[in-house]
Amino acid sequence: MGEFVNPKYKDDARVEFKKPTRLECMMQDFAKTMHEGTKVGFTTSASWIGYSPAKNSIAEGLKKIRAGVAPMCPASAEHDIYNATAEIFRRHGCQIEMPRPCDFQGVLVQLGPRISISPNFAVSRAELERVIPSPEQVRISSRSALVIQGEGTVIIESLDLDGALVVTVAKGGTLRIRNLRVRNRSWDYHALSKAEMSTEEEIYTIRGYKLARHETATIAVQEEGCFATRRMDVRSGKVSDLFRVDWSTVESGGYYLAAGMVLAAAGIAGYLLTKKRSL
C-alpha cells in the first residue's frame, strides 16, 4: 500500500509541527491493491465494542469534546476498554454494576469496574460460555477491579466481587473460582492537581490521574493441574487455600458429572453384588 506523510501543523503559518509527523497508510486504499474482479467487503460494528483510540492529548481531547465528538485521549480510551469488557460480561448474563461519570482534567469518562482479561481467558462468545458457565452467579460492583492473566485456564463458576482481585494461572494450570466472595478497599484514581500535572511522569499526565492500589486479593496457580477455591470470604493478600481437583476437565460441571458417574457405578455394583448373594 502507498505511504504518505500527514503533518499536523501548530497554526496556519504551517511552520511548526503540532506533534511529530509520521508515515501513514490509508485503510481506504486497501481496496486499490486488489486485482480486478476481487470481491471486497467490510464489517461494521458499534463503536463501544472496540473503537476508542488513544491518539490525542488532554488539550486536544477537550477540543474534540467542544466539537461534539469523542475525545480519543488516553483516559477515555482506557476506560472505554474496561467498559466494553464489562458490557460483554453484562450481556452474557453477569451482574455487573453500571459505570458512573467521572471528570479528569475536564475529560468526562464512565468509571465502572476495571475488568482486564487475557486473551487466553476468552475471545469469543462460545469461549465465554465455557469459562463463565453460570453468569447469574457472577456479581461485580462498579468500584471493583478484576485482572485475569497468564496462559492457563480460568473458569468462574460463582464470584461476588466488591474490591480488587488479580488472578494469575500459568500454562498447564486450571483454576475454578467457586463460591468466592471478595471485599476490600479496591483500587481508586487520584486526579492530578494543576501542580502535579507539571511534575508527574508522562504516563500519568497524559491520563490526568494516577492509579492507587489500596487493597488487592490475589490468586496464583504456578503449576500444572486443576485447582479450585473453597467457599470463603477474602479481604486482601494471597489466597492460598486452594484444593486440587483430581479430574481436570474444563467443561462446565464436568467434575460433578464425573463424581456422579463414579457414585452411580459404585451403587450399581453394590446392588448387583447384593442381588447375586440373595440368589
C-alpha positions as MATLAB code, in Angstrom:
seq = 'MGEFVNPKYKDDARVEFKKPTRLECMMQDFAKTMHEGTKVGFTTSASWIGYSPAKNSIAEGLKKIRAGVAPMCPASAEHDIYNATAEIFRRHGCQIEMPRPCDFQGVLVQLGPRISISPNFAVSRAELERVIPSPEQVRISSRSALVIQGEGTVIIESLDLDGALVVTVAKGGTLRIRNLRVRNRSWDYHALSKAEMSTEEEIYTIRGYKLARHETATIAVQEEGCFATRRMDVRSGKVSDLFRVDWSTVESGGYYLAAGMVLAAAGIAGYLLTKKRSL';
ca = [
       0.000    0.000    0.000;
       1.125    3.500   -0.742;
       2.557    5.576    2.076;
       2.312    9.302    2.650;
       3.236   11.932    5.218;
       0.343   13.616    7.001;
       1.786   16.541    9.013;
      -0.247   18.300   11.702;
       0.801   21.964   11.935;
       0.615   24.098   15.069;
      -1.059   27.039   13.288;
      -1.941   28.446    9.875;
       1.647   29.564    9.310;
       2.437   25.870    8.720;
       5.971   26.266   10.024;
       5.922   24.263   13.277;
       4.511   20.796   13.756;
       1.853   20.258   16.432;
       3.405   16.830   17.048;
       5.979   14.617   15.284;
       4.726   13.545   11.885;
       4.947   10.010   10.551;
       4.421    7.787    7.544;
       0.850    6.571    7.224;
      -1.245    4.264    5.074;
      -4.923    4.867    4.360;
      -7.133    1.876    5.144;
      -9.411    3.059    2.337;
      -6.561    2.398   -0.097;
      -6.532   -1.321    0.701;
      -9.194   -1.983   -1.937;
      -6.897   -0.437   -4.564;
      -4.369   -3.225   -4.001;
      -6.882   -5.905   -5.045;
      -6.897   -7.439   -8.505;
      -9.720   -6.611  -10.871;
     -12.799   -8.679  -10.101;
     -11.844   -9.289   -6.471;
     -14.807   -9.119   -4.110;
     -14.260   -6.516   -1.423;
     -16.495   -6.103    1.621;
     -16.451   -4.680    5.100;
     -17.983   -5.261    8.514;
     -19.343   -2.534   10.744;
     -19.893   -2.703   14.488;
     -20.893   -0.414   17.328;
     -18.023    1.824   18.408;
     -18.214    0.681   22.062;
     -17.021   -2.796   21.048;
     -13.507   -1.669   20.287;
     -13.025    1.691   18.622;
     -11.568    4.130   21.125;
      -8.072    5.235   20.089;
      -5.674    6.992   22.448;
      -4.273    9.468   19.944;
      -4.959   12.923   21.416;
      -3.540   14.897   24.311;
      -5.897   16.145   27.008;
      -5.905   19.614   25.413;
      -6.778   18.159   22.001;
      -9.349   15.889   23.605;
     -11.103   18.895   25.124;
     -11.256   20.489   21.675;
     -12.856   17.309   20.322;
     -15.433   17.387   23.120;
     -16.323   21.005   22.312;
     -16.725   19.939   18.681;
     -19.192   17.264   19.762;
     -17.041   14.169   19.180;
     -15.258   11.677   21.419;
     -12.001   12.941   22.975;
      -9.970    9.878   21.916;
      -7.349   10.514   24.583;
      -5.659    8.029   26.975;
      -8.197    8.487   29.791;
     -11.235    7.878   27.580;
      -9.561    5.011   25.706;
      -8.545    3.180   28.883;
     -11.982    3.290   30.453;
     -13.786    2.552   27.197;
     -11.882   -0.747   27.021;
     -12.795   -1.609   30.626;
     -16.436   -0.727   29.958;
     -16.525   -2.759   26.737;
     -15.403   -5.868   28.626;
     -17.909   -5.119   31.406;
     -20.703   -4.770   28.833;
     -19.765   -8.099   27.236;
     -19.939   -9.757   30.677;
     -23.248   -7.988   31.323;
     -24.771   -9.198   28.052;
     -23.584  -12.696   28.876;
     -25.778  -12.528   31.978;
     -23.337  -11.487   34.713;
     -24.475   -8.949   37.318;
     -22.183   -6.015   36.534;
     -22.947   -2.626   38.048;
     -23.246    0.278   35.637;
     -20.476    2.926   35.446;
     -20.741    6.440   36.810;
     -19.415    9.638   35.193;
     -16.097   10.982   36.477;
     -14.160   14.081   35.400;
     -10.393   14.013   34.876;
      -8.906   17.345   33.752;
     -12.180   18.183   32.009;
     -12.429   14.838   30.202;
     -15.573   13.013   31.296;
     -15.152    9.233   31.454;
     -17.527    6.477   32.523;
     -15.936    4.929   35.595;
     -17.077    1.334   36.009;
     -15.459   -1.922   37.097;
     -11.923   -2.258   35.775;
     -12.020   -5.671   34.069;
      -8.824   -6.694   32.283;
      -8.726  -10.210   30.852;
      -6.029  -12.112   29.000;
      -6.895  -13.398   25.504;
      -6.260  -16.845   26.972;
      -9.396  -16.392   29.106;
     -11.877  -15.937   26.263;
     -12.017  -14.225   22.870;
     -15.425  -15.394   21.622;
     -18.938  -15.841   22.949;
     -18.589  -19.616   22.841;
     -15.427  -19.429   24.938;
     -17.104  -17.036   27.368;
     -19.952  -19.520   27.840;
     -17.380  -22.185   28.679;
     -15.376  -20.152   31.200;
     -18.417  -18.467   32.816;
     -20.971  -21.309   32.712;
     -23.343  -19.735   35.270;
     -23.223  -15.966   34.653;
     -26.081  -15.320   37.070;
     -23.666  -16.422   39.835;
     -21.132  -13.691   38.961;
     -21.507  -10.258   40.538;
     -19.010   -7.382   40.166;
     -19.542   -3.944   41.697;
     -18.718   -0.730   39.853;
     -15.756    0.048   42.141;
     -14.122   -3.334   41.574;
     -11.033   -4.353   39.614;
     -10.681   -7.824   38.107;
      -7.472   -8.872   36.355;
      -7.163  -12.316   34.771;
      -3.714  -13.055   33.352;
      -1.432  -15.907   32.394;
      -1.558  -18.693   29.814;
      -3.589  -21.093   31.933;
      -7.345  -21.705   32.114;
      -9.636  -19.789   34.459;
     -13.260  -20.804   34.955;
     -15.502  -18.526   37.002;
     -18.395  -20.518   38.448;
     -19.507  -18.183   41.234;
     -17.906  -14.909   42.287;
     -19.120  -11.960   44.352;
     -16.535   -9.211   43.861;
     -16.600   -5.842   45.610;
     -12.930   -4.914   45.574;
      -9.787   -5.813   43.645;
      -8.873   -9.355   42.574;
      -5.871  -10.407   40.466;
      -5.837  -13.978   39.128;
      -2.714  -15.486   37.548;
      -2.646  -19.017   36.145;
       0.434  -20.410   34.437;
       0.388  -22.543   31.310;
      -0.899  -26.043   32.014;
      -2.842  -24.924   35.075;
      -6.594  -24.658   35.538;
      -8.357  -22.664   38.245;
     -12.032  -22.879   39.085;
     -13.264  -19.851   41.020;
     -16.137  -21.199   43.062;
     -18.095  -19.710   45.992;
     -15.620  -16.831   46.339;
     -16.613  -13.553   47.987;
     -14.106  -10.659   47.913;
     -14.459   -7.473   49.957;
     -11.636   -4.913   50.156;
     -10.778   -1.240   49.563;
     -10.047   -1.978   45.903;
      -8.281    0.427   43.537;
      -9.105    4.062   43.016;
      -7.966    7.016   40.940;
      -6.265   10.155   42.198;
      -6.982   13.106   39.916;
      -3.797   15.128   39.422;
      -3.745   18.722   40.576;
      -2.509   21.537   38.335;
       0.868   21.413   40.086;
       1.094   17.630   39.731;
       0.313   17.864   36.022;
       3.611   19.708   35.565;
       5.737   17.457   37.797;
       4.454   13.884   37.449;
       5.688   11.342   34.910;
       4.203   11.434   31.433;
       2.430    8.075   31.868;
       0.234    9.854   34.436;
      -0.060   13.322   32.931;
      -1.358   12.002   29.591;
      -4.262   10.499   31.566;
      -4.716   13.159   34.208;
      -4.753   10.711   37.116;
      -2.783    8.085   38.996;
      -3.979    4.630   39.999;
      -3.966    3.955   43.751;
      -3.964    0.258   44.646;
      -5.308    0.260   48.210;
      -6.036   -3.443   48.780;
      -5.864   -6.440   46.454;
      -6.714  -10.117   46.765;
      -4.535  -12.388   44.615;
      -4.803  -15.978   43.435;
      -1.858  -17.624   41.679;
      -1.540  -21.098   40.183;
       2.062  -21.665   39.112;
       1.967  -25.414   38.401;
       0.127  -27.823   36.149;
      -3.081  -29.357   37.343;
      -6.643  -28.365   38.150;
      -7.326  -26.329   41.298;
     -10.420  -24.734   42.821;
     -11.219  -22.185   45.506;
     -13.065  -23.237   48.627;
     -16.137  -21.438   49.903;
     -14.601  -18.389   51.550;
     -14.688  -14.676   52.236;
     -11.487  -12.873   51.251;
     -10.220   -9.378   52.003;
      -6.697   -8.871   50.655;
      -3.424  -10.716   50.194;
      -2.714  -14.081   48.606;
      -5.457  -16.704   48.559;
      -3.517  -19.906   49.246;
      -6.341  -22.152   50.438;
      -6.870  -23.919   47.125;
      -7.540  -27.613   46.666;
      -6.514  -29.836   43.794;
      -9.254  -31.366   41.685;
      -8.273  -34.862   40.570;
     -10.287  -34.766   37.370;
      -9.203  -31.715   35.402;
     -11.949  -31.489   32.822;
     -12.696  -27.862   31.945;
     -16.210  -28.394   30.653;
     -18.973  -26.807   32.698;
     -19.935  -29.064   35.599;
     -17.647  -31.815   34.326;
     -16.291  -32.744   37.713;
     -19.811  -33.030   39.146;
     -20.689  -35.353   36.281;
     -17.552  -37.401   36.871;
     -18.315  -37.716   40.576;
     -21.905  -38.686   39.840;
     -20.795  -41.367   37.397;
     -18.382  -42.813   39.953;
     -21.057  -42.879   42.650;
     -23.616  -44.345   40.255;
     -21.201  -47.074   39.162;
     -20.448  -47.900   42.786;
     -24.155  -48.051   43.583;
     -24.918  -50.331   40.645;
     -22.033  -52.607   41.558;
     -23.242  -52.814   45.159;
     -26.780  -53.575   44.023;
     -25.653  -56.347   41.668;
     -23.438  -57.872   44.383;
     -26.334  -57.862   46.854;
     -28.667  -59.318   44.235;
     -26.182  -62.085   43.438;
     -25.835  -63.027   47.117;
     -29.607  -63.205   47.545;
     -29.983  -65.644   44.648;
];
